[in-house]
Each structure stands twice: as structure tokens, then as C-alpha cells.
PDB file of C-alpha atoms and ligand atoms in Angstrom:
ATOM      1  CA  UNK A 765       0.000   0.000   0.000  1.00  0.00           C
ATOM      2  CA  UNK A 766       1.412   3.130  -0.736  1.00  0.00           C
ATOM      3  CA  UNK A 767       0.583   6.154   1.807  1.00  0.00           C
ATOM      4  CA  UNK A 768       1.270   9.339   0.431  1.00  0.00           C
ATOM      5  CA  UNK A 769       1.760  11.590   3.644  1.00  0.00           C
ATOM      6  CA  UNK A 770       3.902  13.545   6.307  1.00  0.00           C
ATOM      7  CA  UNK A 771       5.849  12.243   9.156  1.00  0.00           C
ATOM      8  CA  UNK A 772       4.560  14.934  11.161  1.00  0.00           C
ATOM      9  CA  UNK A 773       0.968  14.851  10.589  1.00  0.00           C
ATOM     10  CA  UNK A 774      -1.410  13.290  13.165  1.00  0.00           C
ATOM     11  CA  UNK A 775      -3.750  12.194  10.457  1.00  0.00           C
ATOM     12  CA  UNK A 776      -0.874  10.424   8.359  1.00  0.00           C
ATOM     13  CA  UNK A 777       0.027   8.738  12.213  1.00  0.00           C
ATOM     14  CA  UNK A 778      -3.066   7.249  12.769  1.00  0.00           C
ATOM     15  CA  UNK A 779      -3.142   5.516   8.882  1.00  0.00           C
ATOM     16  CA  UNK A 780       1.237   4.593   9.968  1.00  0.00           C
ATOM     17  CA  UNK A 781       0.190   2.800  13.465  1.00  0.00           C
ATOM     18  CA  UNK A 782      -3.019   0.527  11.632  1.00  0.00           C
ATOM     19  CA  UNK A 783      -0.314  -1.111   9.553  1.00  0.00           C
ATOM     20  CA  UNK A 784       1.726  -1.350  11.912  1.00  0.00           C
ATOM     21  CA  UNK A 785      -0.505  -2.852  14.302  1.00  0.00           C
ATOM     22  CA  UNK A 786      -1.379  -5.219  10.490  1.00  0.00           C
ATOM     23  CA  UNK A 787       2.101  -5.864  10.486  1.00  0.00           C
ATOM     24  CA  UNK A 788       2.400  -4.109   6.837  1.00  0.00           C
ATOM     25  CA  UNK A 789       5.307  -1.532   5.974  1.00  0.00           C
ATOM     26  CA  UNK A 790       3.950   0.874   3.571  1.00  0.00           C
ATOM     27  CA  UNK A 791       5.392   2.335   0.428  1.00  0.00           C
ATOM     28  CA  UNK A 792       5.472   5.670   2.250  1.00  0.00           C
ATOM     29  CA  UNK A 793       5.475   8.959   0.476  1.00  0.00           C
ATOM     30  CA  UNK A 794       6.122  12.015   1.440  1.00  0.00           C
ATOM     31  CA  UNK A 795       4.067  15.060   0.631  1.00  0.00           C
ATOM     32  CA  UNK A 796       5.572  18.084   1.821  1.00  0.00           C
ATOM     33  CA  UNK A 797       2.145  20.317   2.746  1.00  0.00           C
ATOM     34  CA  UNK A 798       4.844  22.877   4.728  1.00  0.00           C
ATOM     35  CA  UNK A 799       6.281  23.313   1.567  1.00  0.00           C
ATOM     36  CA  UNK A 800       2.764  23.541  -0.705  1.00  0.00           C
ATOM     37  CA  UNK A 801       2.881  20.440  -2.291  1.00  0.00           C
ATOM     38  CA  UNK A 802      -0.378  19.240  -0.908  1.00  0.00           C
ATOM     39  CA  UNK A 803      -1.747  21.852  -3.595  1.00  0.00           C
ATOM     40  CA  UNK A 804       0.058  20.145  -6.196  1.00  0.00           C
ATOM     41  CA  UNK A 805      -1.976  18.937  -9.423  1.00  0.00           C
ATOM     42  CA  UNK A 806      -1.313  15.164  -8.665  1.00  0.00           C
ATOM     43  CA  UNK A 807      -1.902  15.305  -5.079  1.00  0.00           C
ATOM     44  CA  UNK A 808      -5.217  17.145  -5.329  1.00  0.00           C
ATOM     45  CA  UNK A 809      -5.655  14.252  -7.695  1.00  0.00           C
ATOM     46  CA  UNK A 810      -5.579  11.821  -4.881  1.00  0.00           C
ATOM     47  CA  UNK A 811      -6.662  14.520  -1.774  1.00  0.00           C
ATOM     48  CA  UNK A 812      -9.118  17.244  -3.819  1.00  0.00           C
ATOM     49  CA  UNK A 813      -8.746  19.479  -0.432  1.00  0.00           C
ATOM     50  CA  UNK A 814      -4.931  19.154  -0.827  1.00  0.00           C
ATOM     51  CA  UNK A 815      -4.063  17.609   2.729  1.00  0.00           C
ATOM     52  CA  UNK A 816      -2.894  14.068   3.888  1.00  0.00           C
ATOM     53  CA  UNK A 817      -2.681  11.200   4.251  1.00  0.00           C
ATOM     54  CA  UNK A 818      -4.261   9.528   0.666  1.00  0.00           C
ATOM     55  CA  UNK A 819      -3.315   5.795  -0.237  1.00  0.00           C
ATOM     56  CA  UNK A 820      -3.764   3.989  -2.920  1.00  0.00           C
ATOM     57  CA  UNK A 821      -3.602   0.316  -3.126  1.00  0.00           C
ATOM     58  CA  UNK A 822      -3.211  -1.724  -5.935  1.00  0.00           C
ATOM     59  CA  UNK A 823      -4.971   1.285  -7.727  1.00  0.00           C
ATOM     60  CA  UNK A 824      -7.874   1.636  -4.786  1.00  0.00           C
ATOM     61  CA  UNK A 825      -7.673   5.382  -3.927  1.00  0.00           C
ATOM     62  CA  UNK A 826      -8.938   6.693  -0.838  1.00  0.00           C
ATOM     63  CA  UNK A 827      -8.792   9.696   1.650  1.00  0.00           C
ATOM     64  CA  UNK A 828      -9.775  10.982   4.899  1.00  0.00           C
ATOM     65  CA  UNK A 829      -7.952   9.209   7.877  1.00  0.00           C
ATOM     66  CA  UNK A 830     -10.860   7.886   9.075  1.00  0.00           C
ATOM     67  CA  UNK A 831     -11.409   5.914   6.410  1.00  0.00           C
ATOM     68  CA  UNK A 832      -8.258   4.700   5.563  1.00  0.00           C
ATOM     69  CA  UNK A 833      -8.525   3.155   9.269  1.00  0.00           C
ATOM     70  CA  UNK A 834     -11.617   0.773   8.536  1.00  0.00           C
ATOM     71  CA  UNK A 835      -9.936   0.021   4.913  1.00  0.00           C
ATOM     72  CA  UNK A 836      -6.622  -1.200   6.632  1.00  0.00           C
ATOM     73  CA  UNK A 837      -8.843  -2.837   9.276  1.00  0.00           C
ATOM     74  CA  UNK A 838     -10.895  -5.160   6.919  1.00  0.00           C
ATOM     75  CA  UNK A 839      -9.054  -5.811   4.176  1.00  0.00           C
ATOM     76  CA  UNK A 840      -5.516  -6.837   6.489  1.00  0.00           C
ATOM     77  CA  UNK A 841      -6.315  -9.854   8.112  1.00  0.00           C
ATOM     78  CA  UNK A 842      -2.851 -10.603   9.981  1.00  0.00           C
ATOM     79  CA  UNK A 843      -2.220  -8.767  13.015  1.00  0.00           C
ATOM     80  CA  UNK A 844      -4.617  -7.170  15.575  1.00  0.00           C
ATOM     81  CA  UNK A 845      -8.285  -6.547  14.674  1.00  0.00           C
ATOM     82  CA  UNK A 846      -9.013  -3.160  15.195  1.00  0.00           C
ATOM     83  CA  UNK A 847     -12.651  -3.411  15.731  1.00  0.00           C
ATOM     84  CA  UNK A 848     -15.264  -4.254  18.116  1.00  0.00           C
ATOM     85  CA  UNK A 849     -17.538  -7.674  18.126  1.00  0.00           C
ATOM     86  CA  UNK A 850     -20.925  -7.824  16.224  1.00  0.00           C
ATOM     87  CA  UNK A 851     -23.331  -5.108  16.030  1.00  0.00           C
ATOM     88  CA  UNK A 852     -22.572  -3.427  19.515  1.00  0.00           C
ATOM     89  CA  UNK A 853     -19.207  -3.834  19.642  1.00  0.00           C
ATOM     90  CA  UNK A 854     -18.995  -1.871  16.255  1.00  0.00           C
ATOM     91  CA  UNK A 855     -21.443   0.828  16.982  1.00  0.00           C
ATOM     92  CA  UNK A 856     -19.396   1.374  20.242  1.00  0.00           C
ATOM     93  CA  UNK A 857     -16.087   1.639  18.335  1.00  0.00           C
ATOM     94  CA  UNK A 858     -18.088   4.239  16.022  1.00  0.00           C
ATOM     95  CA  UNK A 859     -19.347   6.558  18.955  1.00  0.00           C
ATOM     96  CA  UNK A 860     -16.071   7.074  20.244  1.00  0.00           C
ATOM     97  CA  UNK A 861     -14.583   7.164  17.091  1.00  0.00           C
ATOM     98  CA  UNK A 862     -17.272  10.335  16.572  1.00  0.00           C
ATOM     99  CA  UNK A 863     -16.556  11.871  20.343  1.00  0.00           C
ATOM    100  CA  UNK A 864     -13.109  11.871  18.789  1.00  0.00           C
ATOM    101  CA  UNK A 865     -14.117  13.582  15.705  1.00  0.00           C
ATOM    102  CA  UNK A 866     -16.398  16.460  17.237  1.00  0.00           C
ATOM    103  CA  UNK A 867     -16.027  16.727  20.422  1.00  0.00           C
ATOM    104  CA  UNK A 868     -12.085  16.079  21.457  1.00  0.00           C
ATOM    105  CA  UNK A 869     -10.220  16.864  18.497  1.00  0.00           C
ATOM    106  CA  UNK A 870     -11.439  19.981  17.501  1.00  0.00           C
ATOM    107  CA  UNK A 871     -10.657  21.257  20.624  1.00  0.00           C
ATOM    108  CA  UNK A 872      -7.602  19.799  20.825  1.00  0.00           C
ATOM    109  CA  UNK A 873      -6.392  21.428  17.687  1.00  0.00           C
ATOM    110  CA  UNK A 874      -7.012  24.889  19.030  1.00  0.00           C
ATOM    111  CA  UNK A 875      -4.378  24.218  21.954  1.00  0.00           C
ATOM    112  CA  UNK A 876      -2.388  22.580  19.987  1.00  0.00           C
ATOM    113  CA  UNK A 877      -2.321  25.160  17.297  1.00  0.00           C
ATOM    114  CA  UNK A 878      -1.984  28.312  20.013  1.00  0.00           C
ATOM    115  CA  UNK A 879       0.625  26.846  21.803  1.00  0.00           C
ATOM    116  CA  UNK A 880       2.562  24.608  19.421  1.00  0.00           C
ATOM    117  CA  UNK A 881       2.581  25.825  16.132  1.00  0.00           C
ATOM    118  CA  UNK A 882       1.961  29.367  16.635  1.00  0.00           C
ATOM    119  CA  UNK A 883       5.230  29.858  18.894  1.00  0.00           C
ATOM    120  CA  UNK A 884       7.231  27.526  16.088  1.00  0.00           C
ATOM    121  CA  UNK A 885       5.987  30.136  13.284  1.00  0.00           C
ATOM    122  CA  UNK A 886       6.536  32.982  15.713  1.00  0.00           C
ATOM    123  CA  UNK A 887       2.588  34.152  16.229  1.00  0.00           C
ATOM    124  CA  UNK A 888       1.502  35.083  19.313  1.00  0.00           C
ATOM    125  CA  UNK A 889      -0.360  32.687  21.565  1.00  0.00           C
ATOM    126  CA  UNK A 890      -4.159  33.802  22.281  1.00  0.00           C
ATOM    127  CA  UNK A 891      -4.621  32.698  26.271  1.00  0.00           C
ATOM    128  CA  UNK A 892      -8.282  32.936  26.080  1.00  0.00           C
ATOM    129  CA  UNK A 893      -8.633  30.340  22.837  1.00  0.00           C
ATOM    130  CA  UNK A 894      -6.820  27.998  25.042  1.00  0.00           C
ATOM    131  CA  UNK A 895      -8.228  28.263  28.402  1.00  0.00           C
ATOM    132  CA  UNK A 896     -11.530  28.283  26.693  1.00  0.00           C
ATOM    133  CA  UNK A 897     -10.491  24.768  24.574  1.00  0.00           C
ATOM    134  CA  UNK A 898      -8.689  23.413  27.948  1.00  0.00           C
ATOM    135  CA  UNK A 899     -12.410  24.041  29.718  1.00  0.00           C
ATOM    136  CA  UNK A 900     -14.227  22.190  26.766  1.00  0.00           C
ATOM    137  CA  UNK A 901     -11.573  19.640  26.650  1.00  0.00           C
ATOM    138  CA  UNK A 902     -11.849  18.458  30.573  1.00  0.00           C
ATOM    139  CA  UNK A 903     -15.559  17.751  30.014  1.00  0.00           C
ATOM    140  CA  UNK A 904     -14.338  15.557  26.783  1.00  0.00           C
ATOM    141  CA  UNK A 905     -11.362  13.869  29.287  1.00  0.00           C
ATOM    142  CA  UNK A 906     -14.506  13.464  32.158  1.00  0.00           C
ATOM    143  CA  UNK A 907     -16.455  11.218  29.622  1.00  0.00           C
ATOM    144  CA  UNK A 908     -13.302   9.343  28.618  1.00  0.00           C
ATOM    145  CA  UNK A 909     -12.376   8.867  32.166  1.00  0.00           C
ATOM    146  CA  UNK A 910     -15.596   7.165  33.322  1.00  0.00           C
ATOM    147  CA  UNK A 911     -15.458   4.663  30.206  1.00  0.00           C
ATOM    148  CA  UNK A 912     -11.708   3.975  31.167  1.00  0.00           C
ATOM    149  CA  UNK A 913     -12.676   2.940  34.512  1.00  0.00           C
ATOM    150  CA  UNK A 914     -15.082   0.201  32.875  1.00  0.00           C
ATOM    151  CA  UNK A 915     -12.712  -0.909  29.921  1.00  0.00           C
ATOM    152  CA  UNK A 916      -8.998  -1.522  29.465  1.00  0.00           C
ATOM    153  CA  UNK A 917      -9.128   0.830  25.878  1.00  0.00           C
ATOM    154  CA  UNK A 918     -11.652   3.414  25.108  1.00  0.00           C
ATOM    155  CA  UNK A 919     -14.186   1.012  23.208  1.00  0.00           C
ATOM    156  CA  UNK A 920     -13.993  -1.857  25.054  1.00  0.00           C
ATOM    157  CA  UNK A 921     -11.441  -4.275  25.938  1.00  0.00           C
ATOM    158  CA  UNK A 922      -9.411  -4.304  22.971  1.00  0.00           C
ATOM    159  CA  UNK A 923      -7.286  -1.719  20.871  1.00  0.00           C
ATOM    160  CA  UNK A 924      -9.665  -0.413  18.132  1.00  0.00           C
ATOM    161  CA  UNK A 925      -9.258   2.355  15.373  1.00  0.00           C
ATOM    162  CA  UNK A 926     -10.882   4.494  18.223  1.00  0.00           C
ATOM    163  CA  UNK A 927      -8.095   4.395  20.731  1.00  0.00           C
ATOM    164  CA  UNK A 928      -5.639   4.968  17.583  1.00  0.00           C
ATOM    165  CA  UNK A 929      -8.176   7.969  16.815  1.00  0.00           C
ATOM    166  CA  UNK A 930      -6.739  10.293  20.093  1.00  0.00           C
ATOM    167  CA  UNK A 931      -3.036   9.217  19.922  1.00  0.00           C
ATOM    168  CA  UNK A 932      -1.541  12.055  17.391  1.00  0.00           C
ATOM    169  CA  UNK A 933      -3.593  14.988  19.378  1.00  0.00           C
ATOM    170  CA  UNK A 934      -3.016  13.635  22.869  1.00  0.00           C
ATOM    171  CA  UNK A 935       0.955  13.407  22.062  1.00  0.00           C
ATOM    172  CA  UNK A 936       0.749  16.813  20.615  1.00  0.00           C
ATOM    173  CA  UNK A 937      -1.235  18.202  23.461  1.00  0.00           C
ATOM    174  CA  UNK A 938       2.445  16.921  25.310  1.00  0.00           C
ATOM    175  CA  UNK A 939       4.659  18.554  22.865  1.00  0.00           C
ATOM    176  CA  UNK A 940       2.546  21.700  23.484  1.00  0.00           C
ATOM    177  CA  UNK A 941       3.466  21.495  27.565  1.00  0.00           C
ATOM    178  CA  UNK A 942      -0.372  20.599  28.015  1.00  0.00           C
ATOM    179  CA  UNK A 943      -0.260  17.404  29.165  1.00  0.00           C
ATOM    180  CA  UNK A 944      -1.243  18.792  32.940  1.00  0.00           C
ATOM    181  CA  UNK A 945      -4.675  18.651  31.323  1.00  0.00           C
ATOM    182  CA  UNK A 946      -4.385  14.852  31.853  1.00  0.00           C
ATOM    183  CA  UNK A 947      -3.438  14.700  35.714  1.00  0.00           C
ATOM    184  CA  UNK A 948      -7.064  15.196  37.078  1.00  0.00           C
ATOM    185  CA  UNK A 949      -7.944  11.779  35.181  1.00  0.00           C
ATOM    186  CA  UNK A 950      -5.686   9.049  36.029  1.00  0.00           C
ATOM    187  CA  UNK A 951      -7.561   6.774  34.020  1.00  0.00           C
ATOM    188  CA  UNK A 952      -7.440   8.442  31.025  1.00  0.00           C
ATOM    189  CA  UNK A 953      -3.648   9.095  31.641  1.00  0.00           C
ATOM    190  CA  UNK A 954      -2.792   5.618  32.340  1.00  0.00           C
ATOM    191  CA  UNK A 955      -4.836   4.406  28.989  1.00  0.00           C
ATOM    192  CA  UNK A 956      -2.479   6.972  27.106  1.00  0.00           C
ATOM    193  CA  UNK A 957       0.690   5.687  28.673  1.00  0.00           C
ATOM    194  CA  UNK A 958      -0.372   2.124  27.745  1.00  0.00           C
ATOM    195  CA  UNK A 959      -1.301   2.467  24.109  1.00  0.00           C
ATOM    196  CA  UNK A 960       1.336   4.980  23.620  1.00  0.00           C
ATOM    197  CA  UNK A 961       3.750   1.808  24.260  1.00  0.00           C
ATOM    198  CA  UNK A 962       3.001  -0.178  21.530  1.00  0.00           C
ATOM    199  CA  UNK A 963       5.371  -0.607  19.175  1.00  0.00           C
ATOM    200  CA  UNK A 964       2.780   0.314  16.361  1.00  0.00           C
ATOM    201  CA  UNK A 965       2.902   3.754  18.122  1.00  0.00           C
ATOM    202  CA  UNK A 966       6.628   3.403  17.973  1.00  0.00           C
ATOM    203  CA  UNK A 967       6.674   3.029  14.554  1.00  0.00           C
ATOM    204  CA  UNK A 968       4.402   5.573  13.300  1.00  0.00           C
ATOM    205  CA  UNK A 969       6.165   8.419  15.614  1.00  0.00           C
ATOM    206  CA  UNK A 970       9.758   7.420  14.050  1.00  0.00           C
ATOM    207  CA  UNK A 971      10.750   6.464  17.903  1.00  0.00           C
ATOM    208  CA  UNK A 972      10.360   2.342  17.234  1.00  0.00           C
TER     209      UNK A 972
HETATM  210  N1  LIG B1432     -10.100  14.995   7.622  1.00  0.00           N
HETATM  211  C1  LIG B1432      -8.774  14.791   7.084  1.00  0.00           C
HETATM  212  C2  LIG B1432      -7.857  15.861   7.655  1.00  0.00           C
HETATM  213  C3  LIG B1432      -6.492  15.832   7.041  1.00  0.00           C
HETATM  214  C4  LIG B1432      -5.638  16.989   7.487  1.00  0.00           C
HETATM  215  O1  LIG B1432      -6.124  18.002   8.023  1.00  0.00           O
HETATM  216  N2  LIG B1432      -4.343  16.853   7.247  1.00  0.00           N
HETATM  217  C5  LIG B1432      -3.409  17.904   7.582  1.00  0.00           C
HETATM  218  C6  LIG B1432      -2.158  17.315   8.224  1.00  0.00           C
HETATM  219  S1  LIG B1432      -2.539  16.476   9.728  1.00  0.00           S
HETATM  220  C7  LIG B1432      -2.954  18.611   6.317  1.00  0.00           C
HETATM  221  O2  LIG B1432      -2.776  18.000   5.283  1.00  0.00           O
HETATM  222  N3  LIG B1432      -2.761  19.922   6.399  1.00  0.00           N
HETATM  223  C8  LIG B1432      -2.286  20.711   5.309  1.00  0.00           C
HETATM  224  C9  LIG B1432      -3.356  21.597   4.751  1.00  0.00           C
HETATM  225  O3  LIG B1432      -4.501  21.571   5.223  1.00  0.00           O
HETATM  226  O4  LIG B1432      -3.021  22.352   3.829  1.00  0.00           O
HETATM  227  C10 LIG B1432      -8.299  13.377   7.427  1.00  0.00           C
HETATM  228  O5  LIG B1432      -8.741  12.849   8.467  1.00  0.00           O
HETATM  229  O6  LIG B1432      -7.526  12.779   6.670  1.00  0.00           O
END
């Protein structure tokens, strides 16, 4: 499969730690989007809104992370399955899959933008945008924390495409010095610590 991405990006991560977790090296690519070339003609061929990751295997071409997750899932058999058992087990893995969609990501982001990224490209750092994202983001980590103290991983008791959904924010929301957010929920801290050892993780972050 080849994965036309970015090292750096959290949505090219999640796509790098399924096949790793598969057990499949990818014919990785990179696409430079610092450098524009996201808006290229033949990668808005692949991505039409110009960002990564895309794959394309065996001639299948797809975007959107999400995707790309239950494509790896069900069509690599070896390795972990990434999904949850029968109907509820998959509609479970889908709700948190959305919480981490609209409710924890997107706030996420604006942290990790402010205080990350903004300081790299030497912009100023708007306080309120991230106390008012921290705020938002505790009631997210509340809801987390009571499912972690029912289930070993966030869908249930085995590591699904919705545990790999948080990694790339939560280890940015580290790199940003925000990981304080995490020490009012143990729980939620000791899941990260857990699935942040895999080797899949490893892998996909260049540290395996
Ligand atoms: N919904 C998309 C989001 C992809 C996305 O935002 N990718 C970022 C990197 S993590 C990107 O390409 N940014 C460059 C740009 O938007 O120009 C997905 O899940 O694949």
C-alpha cells in the first residue's frame, strides 16, 4: 500500500500505526504540505482538499484518515483486529470514534495550534482560545475517564481504530506542555501511557 503523507501529521500517524498494528510496511510517500505540495496537481488528484494522508492500493484510492482506518482494518487480516464484536461492539467503536471527531479533536487542535505551532511560526499565543479549549476539553477527558474505569481501551477491551483515533492529538497536546490537562484523570492518563507503548505507536512516531 502506498501512503502518500507527512511524518509529522497526526492524520498520516493514525493511517502509519493501523499497519503497523497489520504488520504491513507501507510504500510511504512524502508530501511536503509545509512546503505547498499538498496543492500540487497530482496530489489534489488523490486529496481534492490538498491535505494528507491519501493511499492507494493496488490502484484503490482513498482519503480521509478515518477511512483509511476501517480500509486497513478489513481488508488486512494478519495482526490485531481493530474493531469491536458484532453489532454493539462496532457501533461502540463508532461513537467514540465520533466523540473523537467532534467533540475532542477539535478542541484539541485549538491548543495545539496556540501553543505549538503558533510559537514555532513565531505568532503570538491567544490565552483565552486555550483556556476556553482546555475548559471544553476536561468535560471531553470526564467522559473518557468514566469509560476507562469500565474498559482496558476506550471502546472496550481491545485496541480499536478508536483508541488509535486520540493518539496524534493527545501526544501533541504533550509537545505543546499541556499534558497537565491529563493529571485530574488518572484513568485516562494511564490508557495513554499504555497504548502509547506499543510498538505500532513506535513506529508511526519514528521512535520504534
Ligand atoms: N479529515 C482529514 C484531515 C487531514 C488533514 O487536516 N491533514 C493535515 C495534516 S494532519 C494537512 O494535510 N494539512 C495541510 C493543509 O490543510 O493544507 C483526514 O482525516 O484525513
Amino acid at each position: 500500500m502506498k501512503v502518500f503523507g507527512h511524518p509529522m501529521s497526526t492524520c498520516t500517524r493514525k493511517v502509519l500505526t493501523a499497519l503497523a498494528e497489520k504488520g504491513e510496511k507501507p510504500d510511504f510517500v512524502v508530501v511536503d504540505i509545509m512546503k505547498g505540495e499538498g496543492k500540487t496537481p497530482e496530489h489534489l488528484g488523490r486529496q481534492p482538499f490538498g491535505r494528507v494522508p491519501a493511499i492507494d492500493d493496488d490502484g484503490f484510492q482513498l482519503f480521509e484518515s478515518r477511512a483509511i482506518l476501517r480500509y486497513i482494518d478489513e481488508t488486512r487480516g494478519g495482526g490485531t483486529k481493530l474493531h469491536g464484536e458484532g453489532a454493539k461492539g462496532r457501533a461502540v467503536v463508532e461513537q467514540w470514534v465520533s466523540v473523537e471527531t467532534s467533540e475532542f479533536t477539535p478542541q484539541a487542535m485549538k491548543i495545539i495550534y496556540e501553543k505549538f505551532f503558533h510559537p514555532m511560526m513565531g505568532k503570538p499565543t491567544d490565552e483565552a482560545v486555550v483556556a476556553a479549549a482546555r475548559t471544553a476539553l476536561e468535560k471531553v477527558c470526564a467522559t473518557m475517564e468514566t469509560q476507562l474505569g469500565k474498559t482496558e481501551y476506550i471502546a472496550g477491551n481491545t485496541f480499536t481504530i478508536a483508541d488509535i483515533g486520540f493518539m496524534p492529538y493527545i501526544e501533541y497536546l504533550f509537545a505543546a506542555g499541556q499534558g497537565d490537562l491529563f493529571e485530574k484523570f488518572p484513568k485516562t492518563l494511564a490508557w495513554w501511557k499504555r497504548i502509547s507503548e506499543r510498538s505500532s505507536w513506535k513506529t508511526a512516531t519514528g521512535k520504534g
